[in-house]
Coordinates of C-alpha atoms in Angstrom, one line a residue:
M1 CA -0.7 43.0 -13.2
H2 CA -1.6 41.2 -10.0
P3 CA -0.8 37.5 -10.1
N4 CA -4.3 36.5 -9.2
K5 CA -6.0 38.6 -11.8
A6 CA -6.5 38.0 -15.5
T7 CA -3.4 37.1 -17.3
H8 CA -5.4 37.1 -20.6
R9 CA -8.2 39.4 -21.4
D10 CA -10.9 36.8 -21.0
H11 CA -9.3 34.4 -18.5
M12 CA -8.6 34.7 -14.8
H13 CA -6.1 32.5 -13.0
I14 CA -6.7 31.6 -9.4
N15 CA -3.5 30.8 -7.5
T16 CA -4.6 31.4 -3.9
Y17 CA -7.3 30.1 -1.6
E18 CA -8.8 33.5 -1.2
G19 CA -9.3 36.5 -3.4
N20 CA -11.5 38.4 -5.8
G21 CA -11.5 39.9 -9.3
R22 CA -13.6 41.0 -12.2
L23 CA -14.1 39.0 -15.4
A24 CA -16.6 39.5 -18.3
G25 CA -18.5 42.1 -16.3
K26 CA -18.9 39.8 -13.3
F27 CA -17.4 40.3 -9.8
L28 CA -15.9 37.1 -8.5
N29 CA -15.1 36.3 -4.9
W30 CA -13.6 33.0 -3.7
N31 CA -12.4 31.6 -0.4
I32 CA -11.9 28.2 1.4
I33 CA -14.4 27.1 4.0
S34 CA -14.7 24.2 6.3
I35 CA -17.8 22.2 5.6
S36 CA -19.9 19.4 7.0
M37 CA -22.9 18.0 5.1
D38 CA -24.6 17.4 8.5
L39 CA -24.9 21.2 8.5
P40 CA -24.6 22.3 4.9
P41 CA -23.9 25.9 3.9
T42 CA -27.1 28.0 3.9
D43 CA -26.4 29.3 0.4
L44 CA -25.8 25.8 -1.1
K45 CA -28.7 26.1 -3.6
D46 CA -27.9 29.8 -4.5
P47 CA -27.1 29.8 -8.2
S48 CA -24.7 32.7 -7.8
V49 CA -22.5 30.5 -5.5
A50 CA -20.6 27.4 -6.3
Y51 CA -19.0 24.9 -3.9
V52 CA -16.3 22.5 -5.1
D53 CA -14.4 20.0 -3.1
L54 CA -11.0 21.4 -2.3
E55 CA -9.3 18.0 -2.3
E56 CA -10.3 17.4 -6.0
L57 CA -8.8 20.7 -7.3
E58 CA -5.4 21.4 -8.7
F59 CA -4.2 25.0 -8.6
P60 CA -4.0 27.2 -10.5
L61 CA -7.6 27.3 -11.5
V62 CA -8.7 29.1 -14.6
I63 CA -12.0 30.9 -14.9
R64 CA -12.9 31.5 -18.6
P65 CA -15.8 31.7 -21.0
W66 CA -17.2 28.4 -22.1
Q67 CA -16.1 27.0 -25.5
E68 CA -17.5 24.7 -28.1
G69 CA -16.2 21.2 -27.3
D70 CA -16.3 21.7 -23.5
R71 CA -17.8 18.8 -21.6
F72 CA -18.5 18.0 -18.0
V73 CA -20.4 15.5 -15.8
P74 CA -23.4 17.5 -14.5
F75 CA -24.1 17.1 -10.8
G76 CA -26.4 14.1 -10.3
M77 CA -25.3 12.4 -13.5
S78 CA -22.7 9.7 -14.2
H79 CA -21.8 10.5 -17.8
F80 CA -20.3 13.3 -19.7
K81 CA -22.4 15.9 -21.4
K82 CA -21.4 18.6 -23.9
L83 CA -21.6 22.0 -22.3
S84 CA -23.4 23.3 -25.4
D85 CA -26.1 20.7 -25.0
Y86 CA -26.4 21.5 -21.3
L87 CA -26.9 25.2 -22.1
V88 CA -29.6 24.3 -24.6
D89 CA -31.3 21.9 -22.2
E90 CA -31.3 24.5 -19.5
K91 CA -32.8 27.0 -21.9
Y92 CA -30.1 29.6 -21.6
A93 CA -30.9 32.7 -23.7
L94 CA -28.2 33.8 -26.1
P95 CA -26.9 36.7 -23.9
K96 CA -26.7 34.4 -20.9
K97 CA -25.1 31.7 -22.9
A98 CA -22.5 34.1 -24.3
A99 CA -21.7 35.3 -20.8
T100 CA -21.3 31.9 -19.2
L101 CA -18.1 31.3 -17.4
V102 CA -16.5 28.0 -16.3
V103 CA -14.0 27.1 -13.6
E104 CA -11.3 24.8 -15.0
T105 CA -8.8 22.7 -13.0
N106 CA -6.1 20.7 -14.7
G107 CA -8.0 20.8 -18.0
H108 CA -11.3 19.6 -16.5
I109 CA -14.4 21.8 -15.9
A110 CA -15.1 21.8 -12.2
C111 CA -18.3 24.0 -12.5
I112 CA -20.3 26.4 -14.5
L113 CA -20.6 29.7 -12.7
G114 CA -24.3 30.4 -12.2
G115 CA -25.0 26.8 -13.3
R116 CA -24.1 23.3 -12.2
V117 CA -21.1 21.8 -10.5
D118 CA -19.3 18.8 -12.2
Q119 CA -20.2 15.6 -10.3
R120 CA -16.5 14.8 -10.0
F121 CA -15.8 18.0 -8.1
A122 CA -19.0 18.3 -6.0
I123 CA -18.9 18.4 -2.2
S124 CA -20.0 15.2 -0.5
K125 CA -20.5 13.8 3.0
A126 CA -16.7 13.0 3.0
S127 CA -15.7 16.6 2.1
T128 CA -14.1 18.7 4.8
Q129 CA -13.1 21.8 2.9
A130 CA -14.6 23.5 -0.1
L131 CA -13.7 26.3 -2.4
R132 CA -16.7 28.7 -2.4
I133 CA -16.9 30.9 -5.5
E134 CA -19.5 33.7 -5.7
N135 CA -20.3 35.6 -8.8
T136 CA -22.4 38.7 -9.0

């Protein structure tokens, strides 16, 4: 088994700044990019791409299915929200909800793939490097 691939059937551990893999029927590709909010990435609003501030992350990251009890601070908000409530509020259909993956760093959800980034891990004007994660 490759060290950057799933170590458990439904989890993937990311130990490097660049790589790819498959999890839950999705192809994932990640890499580090230099950023400037004066000239933001062209795909910043693409729901299949997530940008998280590299300085806020602790490796290894874990990509896994969401679980009851998960909570995060949705981008643009200042308080925690249960992920289950977020999925209902965003009107996720049951199949999409069942297939939702999260990126976890040191026990905290950094982002929902195909959804929202946690405010604590979002890129900002002060960010110089970001981890870009694309899922297709």
